[in-house]
């Protein structure tokens, strides 16, 4: 394209690369974050029924109203926050899209957005495509917590937003109530928005609770909270999610959304609208995924990897210094090719490729998959 690119530093993303290698070398894929076990049959039936019942044309631009009503009820029950489904909730084609749309709705050229590293790979390109600047703050290396003193230094007159993500991809770190209070202190009265990536809201382990921005009215008033049904119902390929934001922010969000996707898959929305009242379907998810985490940790105890703590999400990170001193990308490629296990090198979550020689493992897999992967990983 005449040498011009809106995203000159961006290449093919790491999930595409590692899943491609996993297929090429017939490796077990603990890389890209997706479950390999069946989703709920009842939800498949509900969506199929919606299709048979004729819900096959465009849904309203902000989303199917019964689904937005069901989300409002769910959020009231979980986080004690009352929402108006007419003005505060917009259904989107996934969580990534919601984050992009939120940033595009608020950013002006030259604005700054604080992003913590390692960070999910879409945030910085989403900021830069809007001619804004990502101000990168490294998470504390020992436990991937937020260094609030560095946030103070990063906030300046051009700070438009802070992106937070809890439970955190790729590290599995989880924000605490104290973190949310620290955040509120820093943004209130400053006109700083929060883009809160909460796609793993139901994957918080060890009895902790998910600290949604929606639990904190002072934060909710300036937040775009972004969610993904793919992560809640083990159907990442359905690509449906939603954004919760106050009416004036949702109005700006919808201005962007209506000229992009415009509206989302109707039968999936209709099927989900009825399914959301089944609280067990999402309240049981943490214990299911926690048992998978623990199974993986137990199995890896016999390996030469050293795992770090994971308090939520699909992911756990580990170092491999007892096996190799290669760069993480090289090691991850070799592991896929020679040992038959695909992972994600964590340097891909740093803009400058910082390499602490850490790999991310996805444990949201059936036991049989984890067993096969563990057997191969423990041989190294
Ligand atoms: N944010 C994070 C942190 C994620 O890991 C993912 C992964 N899917 C998403 C957003 C996007 O979710 P979706 O597939 O609904 O776009
Ligand atoms: N969120 C998933 C992960 O972190 C993958 C999403 C994607 O492939 N873009 O692995």
mmCIF file of C-alpha atoms and ligand atoms in Angstrom:
data_model
loop_
_atom_site.group_PDB
_atom_site.id
_atom_site.type_symbol
_atom_site.label_atom_id
_atom_site.label_comp_id
_atom_site.label_asym_id
_atom_site.label_seq_id
_atom_site.Cartn_x
_atom_site.Cartn_y
_atom_site.Cartn_z
ATOM 1 C CA UNK A 1 0.000 0.000 0.000
ATOM 2 C CA UNK A 2 2.590 2.606 -1.117
ATOM 3 C CA UNK A 3 4.585 1.895 2.029
ATOM 4 C CA UNK A 4 1.893 3.544 4.179
ATOM 5 C CA UNK A 5 0.296 1.782 7.110
ATOM 6 C CA UNK A 6 -1.986 3.032 9.866
ATOM 7 C CA UNK A 7 -0.396 0.393 12.110
ATOM 8 C CA UNK A 8 3.201 0.162 10.935
ATOM 9 C CA UNK A 9 4.444 -1.867 13.926
ATOM 10 C CA UNK A 10 1.687 -4.449 13.769
ATOM 11 C CA UNK A 11 2.148 -7.851 12.182
ATOM 12 C CA UNK A 12 0.137 -11.061 12.436
ATOM 13 C CA UNK A 13 -0.922 -11.467 16.058
ATOM 14 C CA UNK A 14 0.596 -14.105 18.293
ATOM 15 C CA UNK A 15 -2.614 -16.145 18.684
ATOM 16 C CA UNK A 16 -2.882 -16.599 14.933
ATOM 17 C CA UNK A 17 0.795 -17.516 14.683
ATOM 18 C CA UNK A 18 0.797 -20.053 17.503
ATOM 19 C CA UNK A 19 -2.515 -21.684 16.542
ATOM 20 C CA UNK A 20 -1.201 -21.918 12.954
ATOM 21 C CA UNK A 21 1.961 -23.653 14.206
ATOM 22 C CA UNK A 22 -0.095 -25.948 16.439
ATOM 23 C CA UNK A 23 -2.076 -27.086 13.397
ATOM 24 C CA UNK A 24 1.012 -27.388 11.213
ATOM 25 C CA UNK A 25 2.871 -29.559 13.732
ATOM 26 C CA UNK A 26 -0.200 -31.331 15.065
ATOM 27 C CA UNK A 27 0.620 -30.038 18.552
ATOM 28 C CA UNK A 28 -1.626 -29.841 21.598
ATOM 29 C CA UNK A 29 -2.796 -26.252 21.712
ATOM 30 C CA UNK A 30 -2.381 -24.647 25.128
ATOM 31 C CA UNK A 31 -1.771 -21.342 23.326
ATOM 32 C CA UNK A 32 -4.835 -19.428 22.159
ATOM 33 C CA UNK A 33 -7.397 -19.048 24.941
ATOM 34 C CA UNK A 34 -10.320 -21.296 24.119
ATOM 35 C CA UNK A 35 -11.996 -24.268 25.770
ATOM 36 C CA UNK A 36 -11.845 -27.601 23.919
ATOM 37 C CA UNK A 37 -14.777 -29.164 25.773
ATOM 38 C CA UNK A 38 -18.404 -28.980 24.649
ATOM 39 C CA UNK A 39 -20.526 -25.971 25.497
ATOM 40 C CA UNK A 40 -23.952 -26.264 27.136
ATOM 41 C CA UNK A 41 -26.320 -28.212 24.882
ATOM 42 C CA UNK A 42 -29.305 -26.234 26.227
ATOM 43 C CA UNK A 43 -27.885 -23.014 24.845
ATOM 44 C CA UNK A 44 -27.281 -24.567 21.438
ATOM 45 C CA UNK A 45 -30.899 -25.696 21.489
ATOM 46 C CA UNK A 46 -32.129 -22.227 22.520
ATOM 47 C CA UNK A 47 -30.266 -20.589 19.611
ATOM 48 C CA UNK A 48 -31.404 -23.276 17.155
ATOM 49 C CA UNK A 49 -34.976 -22.743 18.310
ATOM 50 C CA UNK A 50 -34.627 -18.985 17.777
ATOM 51 C CA UNK A 51 -33.588 -19.668 14.176
ATOM 52 C CA UNK A 52 -36.462 -22.091 13.637
ATOM 53 C CA UNK A 53 -38.840 -19.554 15.169
ATOM 54 C CA UNK A 54 -37.845 -17.029 12.530
ATOM 55 C CA UNK A 55 -35.470 -14.719 14.447
ATOM 56 C CA UNK A 56 -33.177 -14.397 11.463
ATOM 57 C CA UNK A 57 -33.279 -10.723 10.481
ATOM 58 C CA UNK A 58 -31.447 -7.684 11.874
ATOM 59 C CA UNK A 59 -31.723 -7.104 15.598
ATOM 60 C CA UNK A 60 -32.096 -3.525 16.854
ATOM 61 C CA UNK A 61 -28.834 -1.551 16.684
ATOM 62 C CA UNK A 62 -28.139 -1.492 20.483
ATOM 63 C CA UNK A 63 -29.186 -5.136 20.874
ATOM 64 C CA UNK A 64 -32.200 -7.383 21.421
ATOM 65 C CA UNK A 65 -34.104 -5.738 24.281
ATOM 66 C CA UNK A 66 -34.938 -8.926 26.240
ATOM 67 C CA UNK A 67 -31.218 -9.736 26.271
ATOM 68 C CA UNK A 68 -30.346 -6.254 27.523
ATOM 69 C CA UNK A 69 -33.022 -6.625 30.210
ATOM 70 C CA UNK A 70 -31.595 -9.981 31.259
ATOM 71 C CA UNK A 71 -28.082 -8.472 31.447
ATOM 72 C CA UNK A 72 -29.386 -5.600 33.609
ATOM 73 C CA UNK A 73 -30.927 -8.129 36.001
ATOM 74 C CA UNK A 74 -27.761 -10.193 36.093
ATOM 75 C CA UNK A 75 -25.610 -7.142 36.874
ATOM 76 C CA UNK A 76 -28.012 -5.970 39.569
ATOM 77 C CA UNK A 77 -27.760 -9.428 41.162
ATOM 78 C CA UNK A 78 -23.989 -9.730 40.867
ATOM 79 C CA UNK A 79 -22.705 -6.207 41.438
ATOM 80 C CA UNK A 80 -25.680 -4.419 43.009
ATOM 81 C CA UNK A 81 -25.736 -1.815 40.259
ATOM 82 C CA UNK A 82 -29.002 -0.718 38.635
ATOM 83 C CA UNK A 83 -28.854 -0.254 34.866
ATOM 84 C CA UNK A 84 -31.310 1.081 32.346
ATOM 85 C CA UNK A 85 -31.268 -1.521 29.551
ATOM 86 C CA UNK A 86 -32.470 1.112 27.092
ATOM 87 C CA UNK A 87 -29.560 3.475 27.551
ATOM 88 C CA UNK A 88 -26.714 1.717 29.362
ATOM 89 C CA UNK A 89 -26.107 -1.601 27.573
ATOM 90 C CA UNK A 90 -25.015 -2.198 23.982
ATOM 91 C CA UNK A 91 -24.640 -5.706 22.546
ATOM 92 C CA UNK A 92 -21.461 -6.133 20.483
ATOM 93 C CA UNK A 93 -19.792 -8.759 18.321
ATOM 94 C CA UNK A 94 -17.481 -9.779 21.177
ATOM 95 C CA UNK A 95 -15.416 -8.159 23.898
ATOM 96 C CA UNK A 96 -12.551 -7.048 21.641
ATOM 97 C CA UNK A 97 -14.977 -5.061 19.507
ATOM 98 C CA UNK A 98 -16.477 -3.444 22.611
ATOM 99 C CA UNK A 99 -13.020 -2.294 23.748
ATOM 100 C CA UNK A 100 -12.146 -0.936 20.299
ATOM 101 C CA UNK A 101 -15.470 0.878 20.032
ATOM 102 C CA UNK A 102 -15.132 2.424 23.497
ATOM 103 C CA UNK A 103 -11.645 3.735 22.744
ATOM 104 C CA UNK A 104 -12.681 5.023 19.317
ATOM 105 C CA UNK A 105 -15.678 6.787 20.877
ATOM 106 C CA UNK A 106 -13.573 8.818 23.318
ATOM 107 C CA UNK A 107 -10.138 9.329 21.807
ATOM 108 C CA UNK A 108 -8.934 12.447 20.053
ATOM 109 C CA UNK A 109 -5.555 12.744 18.325
ATOM 110 C CA UNK A 110 -2.775 13.243 20.862
ATOM 111 C CA UNK A 111 -4.741 11.835 23.797
ATOM 112 C CA UNK A 112 -2.927 9.496 26.139
ATOM 113 C CA UNK A 113 -4.222 6.189 27.462
ATOM 114 C CA UNK A 114 -2.546 4.314 30.308
ATOM 115 C CA UNK A 115 -2.043 0.622 29.558
ATOM 116 C CA UNK A 116 -0.444 -1.887 31.910
ATOM 117 C CA UNK A 117 2.095 -4.317 30.517
ATOM 118 C CA UNK A 118 2.023 -7.190 29.846
ATOM 119 C CA UNK A 119 -1.267 -6.336 28.155
ATOM 120 C CA UNK A 120 -3.787 -8.055 25.919
ATOM 121 C CA UNK A 121 -2.549 -7.450 22.414
ATOM 122 C CA UNK A 122 -5.441 -5.429 20.993
ATOM 123 C CA UNK A 123 -5.334 -2.439 23.361
ATOM 124 C CA UNK A 124 -2.334 -0.546 22.012
ATOM 125 C CA UNK A 125 -3.238 -0.893 18.296
ATOM 126 C CA UNK A 126 -6.800 0.205 19.211
ATOM 127 C CA UNK A 127 -5.336 3.354 20.757
ATOM 128 C CA UNK A 128 -2.828 4.072 18.008
ATOM 129 C CA UNK A 129 -5.310 3.694 15.163
ATOM 130 C CA UNK A 130 -7.122 6.620 16.781
ATOM 131 C CA UNK A 131 -3.933 8.763 16.616
ATOM 132 C CA UNK A 132 -3.651 8.572 20.396
ATOM 133 C CA UNK A 133 -0.699 7.434 22.477
ATOM 134 C CA UNK A 134 -0.444 4.441 24.796
ATOM 135 C CA UNK A 135 1.466 5.314 27.973
ATOM 136 C CA UNK A 136 2.843 1.979 29.126
ATOM 137 C CA UNK A 137 3.133 1.154 32.815
ATOM 138 C CA UNK A 138 4.819 -2.149 33.709
ATOM 139 C CA UNK A 139 2.998 -4.308 36.243
ATOM 140 C CA UNK A 140 5.051 -5.307 39.296
ATOM 141 C CA UNK A 141 7.149 -8.267 38.178
ATOM 142 C CA UNK A 142 6.726 -10.432 41.271
ATOM 143 C CA UNK A 143 2.906 -10.665 41.300
ATOM 144 C CA UNK A 144 1.742 -8.583 38.301
ATOM 145 C CA UNK A 145 -0.036 -6.122 40.598
ATOM 146 C CA UNK A 146 -0.488 -2.481 39.631
ATOM 147 C CA UNK A 147 2.297 -0.121 40.766
ATOM 148 C CA UNK A 148 0.124 2.818 41.782
ATOM 149 C CA UNK A 149 3.104 5.124 42.295
ATOM 150 C CA UNK A 150 3.995 4.671 38.619
ATOM 151 C CA UNK A 151 0.393 5.372 37.643
ATOM 152 C CA UNK A 152 0.699 8.727 39.433
ATOM 153 C CA UNK A 153 3.739 9.527 37.318
ATOM 154 C CA UNK A 154 2.007 8.395 34.110
ATOM 155 C CA UNK A 155 -1.095 10.553 34.571
ATOM 156 C CA UNK A 156 -0.779 13.907 32.815
ATOM 157 C CA UNK A 157 -2.923 16.618 31.241
ATOM 158 C CA UNK A 158 -3.542 14.532 28.095
ATOM 159 C CA UNK A 159 -4.596 11.360 29.947
ATOM 160 C CA UNK A 160 -7.996 10.440 28.525
ATOM 161 C CA UNK A 161 -8.394 6.899 29.804
ATOM 162 C CA UNK A 162 -6.946 3.976 31.715
ATOM 163 C CA UNK A 163 -7.430 0.423 30.476
ATOM 164 C CA UNK A 164 -7.776 -2.190 33.200
ATOM 165 C CA UNK A 165 -8.230 -5.942 32.807
ATOM 166 C CA UNK A 166 -9.200 -8.204 35.691
ATOM 167 C CA UNK A 167 -8.879 -11.180 35.749
ATOM 168 C CA UNK A 168 -5.830 -10.437 33.692
ATOM 169 C CA UNK A 169 -4.700 -11.918 30.431
ATOM 170 C CA UNK A 170 -1.948 -13.170 30.200
ATOM 171 C CA UNK A 171 -0.939 -13.324 33.880
ATOM 172 C CA UNK A 172 -4.062 -14.465 35.761
ATOM 173 C CA UNK A 173 -3.667 -11.570 38.224
ATOM 174 C CA UNK A 174 -6.827 -10.215 39.828
ATOM 175 C CA UNK A 175 -7.499 -6.675 41.063
ATOM 176 C CA UNK A 176 -8.504 -6.231 44.710
ATOM 177 C CA UNK A 177 -11.000 -3.884 46.326
ATOM 178 C CA UNK A 178 -8.012 -1.790 47.457
ATOM 179 C CA UNK A 179 -6.895 -1.493 43.821
ATOM 180 C CA UNK A 180 -10.325 -0.222 42.826
ATOM 181 C CA UNK A 181 -10.155 2.417 45.561
ATOM 182 C CA UNK A 182 -6.689 3.458 44.392
ATOM 183 C CA UNK A 183 -8.058 3.743 40.871
ATOM 184 C CA UNK A 184 -11.007 5.832 41.975
ATOM 185 C CA UNK A 185 -8.750 8.236 43.860
ATOM 186 C CA UNK A 186 -6.736 8.829 40.707
ATOM 187 C CA UNK A 187 -9.557 9.367 38.228
ATOM 188 C CA UNK A 188 -12.268 11.201 40.126
ATOM 189 C CA UNK A 189 -12.539 14.848 39.223
ATOM 190 C CA UNK A 190 -9.981 14.451 36.439
ATOM 191 C CA UNK A 191 -12.142 13.601 33.416
ATOM 192 C CA UNK A 192 -10.338 10.290 32.943
ATOM 193 C CA UNK A 193 -12.382 7.392 31.561
ATOM 194 C CA UNK A 194 -11.914 3.719 32.380
ATOM 195 C CA UNK A 195 -12.089 0.976 29.808
ATOM 196 C CA UNK A 196 -12.532 -2.124 31.948
ATOM 197 C CA UNK A 197 -11.965 -5.449 30.225
ATOM 198 C CA UNK A 198 -13.959 -7.884 32.362
ATOM 199 C CA UNK A 199 -14.320 -10.770 29.931
ATOM 200 C CA UNK A 200 -13.088 -13.220 32.615
ATOM 201 C CA UNK A 201 -15.492 -11.921 35.311
ATOM 202 C CA UNK A 202 -16.658 -15.462 36.158
ATOM 203 C CA UNK A 203 -13.178 -16.933 36.354
ATOM 204 C CA UNK A 204 -11.932 -15.737 39.735
ATOM 205 C CA UNK A 205 -10.403 -18.414 41.964
ATOM 206 C CA UNK A 206 -9.790 -19.230 45.626
ATOM 207 C CA UNK A 207 -12.974 -17.637 46.901
ATOM 208 C CA UNK A 208 -12.070 -14.096 45.823
ATOM 209 C CA UNK A 209 -14.769 -11.921 44.287
ATOM 210 C CA UNK A 210 -14.613 -10.164 40.949
ATOM 211 C CA UNK A 211 -14.025 -6.456 41.456
ATOM 212 C CA UNK A 212 -16.116 -5.041 38.640
ATOM 213 C CA UNK A 213 -16.040 -1.285 38.098
ATOM 214 C CA UNK A 214 -19.821 -1.630 38.378
ATOM 215 C CA UNK A 215 -19.490 -2.277 42.126
ATOM 216 C CA UNK A 216 -18.100 1.257 42.507
ATOM 217 C CA UNK A 217 -20.538 4.011 41.464
ATOM 218 C CA UNK A 218 -17.686 6.535 41.244
ATOM 219 C CA UNK A 219 -15.927 4.304 38.703
ATOM 220 C CA UNK A 220 -19.075 3.098 36.919
ATOM 221 C CA UNK A 221 -19.933 6.734 36.135
ATOM 222 C CA UNK A 222 -16.821 7.022 33.940
ATOM 223 C CA UNK A 223 -16.410 3.442 32.714
ATOM 224 C CA UNK A 224 -16.991 1.331 29.676
ATOM 225 C CA UNK A 225 -17.217 -2.190 31.144
ATOM 226 C CA UNK A 226 -16.676 -4.786 28.416
ATOM 227 C CA UNK A 227 -17.840 -8.415 28.509
ATOM 228 C CA UNK A 228 -17.834 -11.520 26.312
ATOM 229 C CA UNK A 229 -20.432 -14.298 26.221
ATOM 230 C CA UNK A 230 -17.779 -16.496 24.611
ATOM 231 C CA UNK A 231 -15.932 -16.696 27.923
ATOM 232 C CA UNK A 232 -19.078 -17.220 29.997
ATOM 233 C CA UNK A 233 -20.666 -20.020 27.986
ATOM 234 C CA UNK A 234 -17.565 -21.690 26.501
ATOM 235 C CA UNK A 235 -18.426 -20.561 22.976
ATOM 236 C CA UNK A 236 -15.613 -18.191 21.978
ATOM 237 C CA UNK A 237 -16.498 -18.735 18.307
ATOM 238 C CA UNK A 238 -19.906 -17.117 18.729
ATOM 239 C CA UNK A 239 -18.260 -13.711 19.166
ATOM 240 C CA UNK A 240 -20.931 -11.937 21.143
ATOM 241 C CA UNK A 241 -20.410 -9.554 24.026
ATOM 242 C CA UNK A 242 -21.604 -6.240 25.415
ATOM 243 C CA UNK A 243 -20.544 -2.900 26.790
ATOM 244 C CA UNK A 244 -22.033 -1.267 29.872
ATOM 245 C CA UNK A 245 -21.590 2.503 30.133
ATOM 246 C CA UNK A 246 -23.576 5.500 31.427
ATOM 247 C CA UNK A 247 -26.105 6.926 28.942
ATOM 248 C CA UNK A 248 -23.947 9.772 27.603
ATOM 249 C CA UNK A 249 -20.988 7.427 27.056
ATOM 250 C CA UNK A 250 -23.195 4.695 25.573
ATOM 251 C CA UNK A 251 -24.621 7.272 23.150
ATOM 252 C CA UNK A 252 -21.117 8.033 21.840
ATOM 253 C CA UNK A 253 -20.286 4.310 21.790
ATOM 254 C CA UNK A 254 -23.370 3.630 19.665
ATOM 255 C CA UNK A 255 -22.414 6.349 17.186
ATOM 256 C CA UNK A 256 -19.313 4.314 16.373
ATOM 257 C CA UNK A 257 -21.053 0.936 16.580
ATOM 258 C CA UNK A 258 -23.919 1.866 14.259
ATOM 259 C CA UNK A 259 -21.554 2.524 11.362
ATOM 260 C CA UNK A 260 -19.415 -0.527 11.991
ATOM 261 C CA UNK A 261 -21.236 -3.782 12.871
ATOM 262 C CA UNK A 262 -24.540 -1.874 13.292
ATOM 263 C CA UNK A 263 -26.156 -4.858 15.012
ATOM 264 C CA UNK A 264 -25.301 -8.375 16.144
ATOM 265 C CA UNK A 265 -26.324 -11.937 15.391
ATOM 266 C CA UNK A 266 -30.052 -12.148 16.157
ATOM 267 C CA UNK A 267 -30.649 -15.840 16.983
ATOM 268 C CA UNK A 268 -27.712 -15.914 19.413
ATOM 269 C CA UNK A 269 -29.117 -12.859 21.201
ATOM 270 C CA UNK A 270 -32.600 -14.363 21.350
ATOM 271 C CA UNK A 271 -31.263 -17.694 22.618
ATOM 272 C CA UNK A 272 -29.113 -16.029 25.274
ATOM 273 C CA UNK A 273 -31.925 -13.776 26.483
ATOM 274 C CA UNK A 274 -33.748 -16.790 27.864
ATOM 275 C CA UNK A 275 -30.604 -18.514 29.068
ATOM 276 C CA UNK A 276 -29.199 -15.759 31.266
ATOM 277 C CA UNK A 277 -31.593 -16.355 34.147
ATOM 278 C CA UNK A 278 -29.858 -19.721 34.725
ATOM 279 C CA UNK A 279 -27.422 -18.453 37.353
ATOM 280 C CA UNK A 280 -25.767 -21.838 37.901
ATOM 281 C CA UNK A 281 -24.418 -21.764 34.348
ATOM 282 C CA UNK A 282 -22.095 -18.894 35.208
ATOM 283 C CA UNK A 283 -21.734 -19.182 38.964
ATOM 284 C CA UNK A 284 -20.261 -22.681 38.583
ATOM 285 C CA UNK A 285 -17.604 -21.589 36.128
ATOM 286 C CA UNK A 286 -14.970 -20.462 38.654
ATOM 287 C CA UNK A 287 -14.872 -23.818 40.426
ATOM 288 C CA UNK A 288 -14.722 -25.734 37.139
ATOM 289 C CA UNK A 289 -11.827 -23.645 35.875
ATOM 290 C CA UNK A 290 -10.116 -23.567 39.278
ATOM 291 C CA UNK A 291 -10.083 -27.365 39.300
ATOM 292 C CA UNK A 292 -8.499 -27.318 35.840
ATOM 293 C CA UNK A 293 -5.895 -24.820 37.060
ATOM 294 C CA UNK A 294 -5.113 -27.037 40.057
ATOM 295 C CA UNK A 295 -4.939 -30.158 37.899
ATOM 296 C CA UNK A 296 -2.450 -28.437 35.618
ATOM 297 C CA UNK A 297 -0.369 -27.136 38.540
ATOM 298 C CA UNK A 298 -0.227 -30.616 40.105
ATOM 299 C CA UNK A 299 0.871 -32.146 36.814
ATOM 300 C CA UNK A 300 3.488 -29.487 36.173
ATOM 301 C CA UNK A 301 5.086 -30.098 39.574
ATOM 302 C CA UNK A 302 6.908 -33.008 37.909
ATOM 303 C CA UNK A 303 8.277 -30.742 35.148
ATOM 304 C CA UNK A 304 11.215 -28.357 35.065
ATOM 305 C CA UNK A 305 8.940 -25.345 34.488
ATOM 306 C CA UNK A 306 8.285 -22.963 37.415
ATOM 307 C CA UNK A 307 4.708 -21.743 37.428
ATOM 308 C CA UNK A 308 3.647 -18.365 38.767
ATOM 309 C CA UNK A 309 0.386 -17.891 40.671
ATOM 310 C CA UNK A 310 -2.850 -17.638 38.677
ATOM 311 C CA UNK A 311 -5.812 -16.167 40.538
ATOM 312 C CA UNK A 312 -8.226 -16.009 37.626
ATOM 313 C CA UNK A 313 -8.755 -16.277 33.834
ATOM 314 C CA UNK A 314 -7.914 -19.258 31.598
ATOM 315 C CA UNK A 315 -4.200 -18.745 31.989
ATOM 316 C CA UNK A 316 -1.136 -19.497 34.055
ATOM 317 C CA UNK A 317 2.384 -18.316 33.298
ATOM 318 C CA UNK A 318 5.610 -20.182 33.843
ATOM 319 C CA UNK A 319 9.343 -19.754 33.418
ATOM 320 C CA UNK A 320 11.613 -22.337 31.838
ATOM 321 C CA UNK A 321 15.114 -21.333 32.932
ATOM 322 C CA UNK A 322 15.863 -24.897 34.048
ATOM 323 C CA UNK A 323 15.185 -26.126 30.491
ATOM 324 C CA UNK A 324 16.551 -23.481 28.155
ATOM 325 C CA UNK A 325 17.966 -19.969 27.934
ATOM 326 C CA UNK A 326 16.353 -19.265 24.564
ATOM 327 C CA UNK A 327 14.199 -16.207 23.896
ATOM 328 C CA UNK A 328 10.569 -17.011 24.723
ATOM 329 C CA UNK A 329 9.379 -16.787 21.109
ATOM 330 C CA UNK A 330 12.105 -19.174 19.922
ATOM 331 C CA UNK A 331 11.430 -21.542 22.785
ATOM 332 C CA UNK A 332 7.661 -21.482 22.170
ATOM 333 C CA UNK A 333 8.158 -22.298 18.479
ATOM 334 C CA UNK A 334 10.579 -25.122 19.304
ATOM 335 C CA UNK A 335 8.220 -26.466 21.975
ATOM 336 C CA UNK A 336 5.430 -26.605 19.414
ATOM 337 C CA UNK A 337 7.553 -28.204 16.742
ATOM 338 C CA UNK A 338 9.638 -30.624 18.783
ATOM 339 C CA UNK A 339 7.614 -31.354 21.919
ATOM 340 C CA UNK A 340 4.159 -30.956 20.358
ATOM 341 C CA UNK A 341 2.747 -28.375 22.788
ATOM 342 C CA UNK A 342 1.780 -24.866 21.693
ATOM 343 C CA UNK A 343 1.879 -22.011 24.228
ATOM 344 C CA UNK A 344 2.048 -18.215 24.009
ATOM 345 C CA UNK A 345 5.360 -16.389 24.623
ATOM 346 C CA UNK A 346 4.597 -13.555 27.034
ATOM 347 C CA UNK A 347 6.977 -11.113 25.293
ATOM 348 C CA UNK A 348 4.175 -10.761 22.709
ATOM 349 C CA UNK A 349 2.249 -8.798 25.347
ATOM 350 C CA UNK A 350 4.939 -6.096 25.574
ATOM 351 C CA UNK A 351 5.268 -3.374 22.938
ATOM 352 C CA UNK A 352 9.066 -3.510 23.100
ATOM 353 C CA UNK A 353 9.134 -7.314 23.244
ATOM 354 C CA UNK A 354 10.453 -7.410 26.835
ATOM 355 C CA UNK A 355 11.372 -11.033 27.379
ATOM 356 C CA UNK A 356 11.346 -12.427 30.918
ATOM 357 C CA UNK A 357 11.433 -15.942 29.440
ATOM 358 C CA UNK A 358 7.868 -16.675 30.413
ATOM 359 C CA UNK A 359 5.262 -18.764 28.580
ATOM 360 C CA UNK A 360 1.486 -18.558 28.984
ATOM 361 C CA UNK A 361 -0.405 -21.844 29.237
ATOM 362 C CA UNK A 362 -4.169 -22.069 28.703
ATOM 363 C CA UNK A 363 -5.696 -24.671 31.049
ATOM 364 C CA UNK A 364 -9.356 -24.392 29.957
ATOM 365 C CA UNK A 365 -9.112 -27.853 28.401
ATOM 366 C CA UNK A 366 -10.513 -31.327 28.948
ATOM 367 C CA UNK A 367 -8.521 -33.519 31.304
ATOM 368 C CA UNK A 368 -7.431 -35.727 28.431
ATOM 369 C CA UNK A 369 -5.858 -32.743 26.631
ATOM 370 C CA UNK A 370 -4.131 -31.574 29.804
ATOM 371 C CA UNK A 371 -2.840 -35.118 30.447
ATOM 372 C CA UNK A 372 -1.322 -35.361 26.977
ATOM 373 C CA UNK A 373 0.254 -31.911 27.261
ATOM 374 C CA UNK A 374 1.574 -32.605 30.764
ATOM 375 C CA UNK A 375 3.124 -35.852 29.658
ATOM 376 C CA UNK A 376 5.041 -33.992 26.935
ATOM 377 C CA UNK A 377 5.969 -31.006 29.113
ATOM 378 C CA UNK A 378 7.281 -33.210 31.914
ATOM 379 C CA UNK A 379 9.619 -34.997 29.509
ATOM 380 C CA UNK A 380 11.608 -31.802 28.875
HETATM 381 N N1 LIG B 1 -10.100 -9.314 26.382
HETATM 382 C C1 LIG B 1 -9.310 -10.290 26.817
HETATM 383 C C2 LIG B 1 -8.388 -10.019 27.949
HETATM 384 C C3 LIG B 1 -9.341 -11.529 26.209
HETATM 385 O O1 LIG B 1 -8.530 -12.500 26.635
HETATM 386 C C4 LIG B 1 -10.210 -11.746 25.151
HETATM 387 C C5 LIG B 1 -10.124 -13.078 24.505
HETATM 388 N N2 LIG B 1 -11.028 -13.521 23.802
HETATM 389 C C6 LIG B 1 -11.045 -10.706 24.743
HETATM 390 C C7 LIG B 1 -10.949 -9.496 25.363
HETATM 391 C C8 LIG B 1 -11.986 -10.809 23.605
HETATM 392 O O2 LIG B 1 -13.130 -11.521 23.704
HETATM 393 P P1 LIG B 1 -14.024 -11.762 22.426
HETATM 394 O O3 LIG B 1 -13.639 -13.067 21.852
HETATM 395 O O4 LIG B 1 -15.411 -11.741 22.955
HETATM 396 O O5 LIG B 1 -13.788 -10.639 21.462
HETATM 397 N N1 LIG B 2 -8.301 -14.064 24.071
HETATM 398 C C1 LIG B 2 -7.682 -15.198 23.524
HETATM 399 C C2 LIG B 2 -6.290 -15.361 24.095
HETATM 400 O O1 LIG B 2 -5.785 -14.518 24.786
HETATM 401 C C3 LIG B 2 -7.574 -15.209 22.031
HETATM 402 C C4 LIG B 2 -8.239 -14.149 21.274
HETATM 403 C C5 LIG B 2 -7.704 -14.046 19.891
HETATM 404 O O2 LIG B 2 -7.356 -15.060 19.292
HETATM 405 N N2 LIG B 2 -7.598 -12.866 19.400
HETATM 406 O O3 LIG B 2 -5.689 -16.352 23.857
#
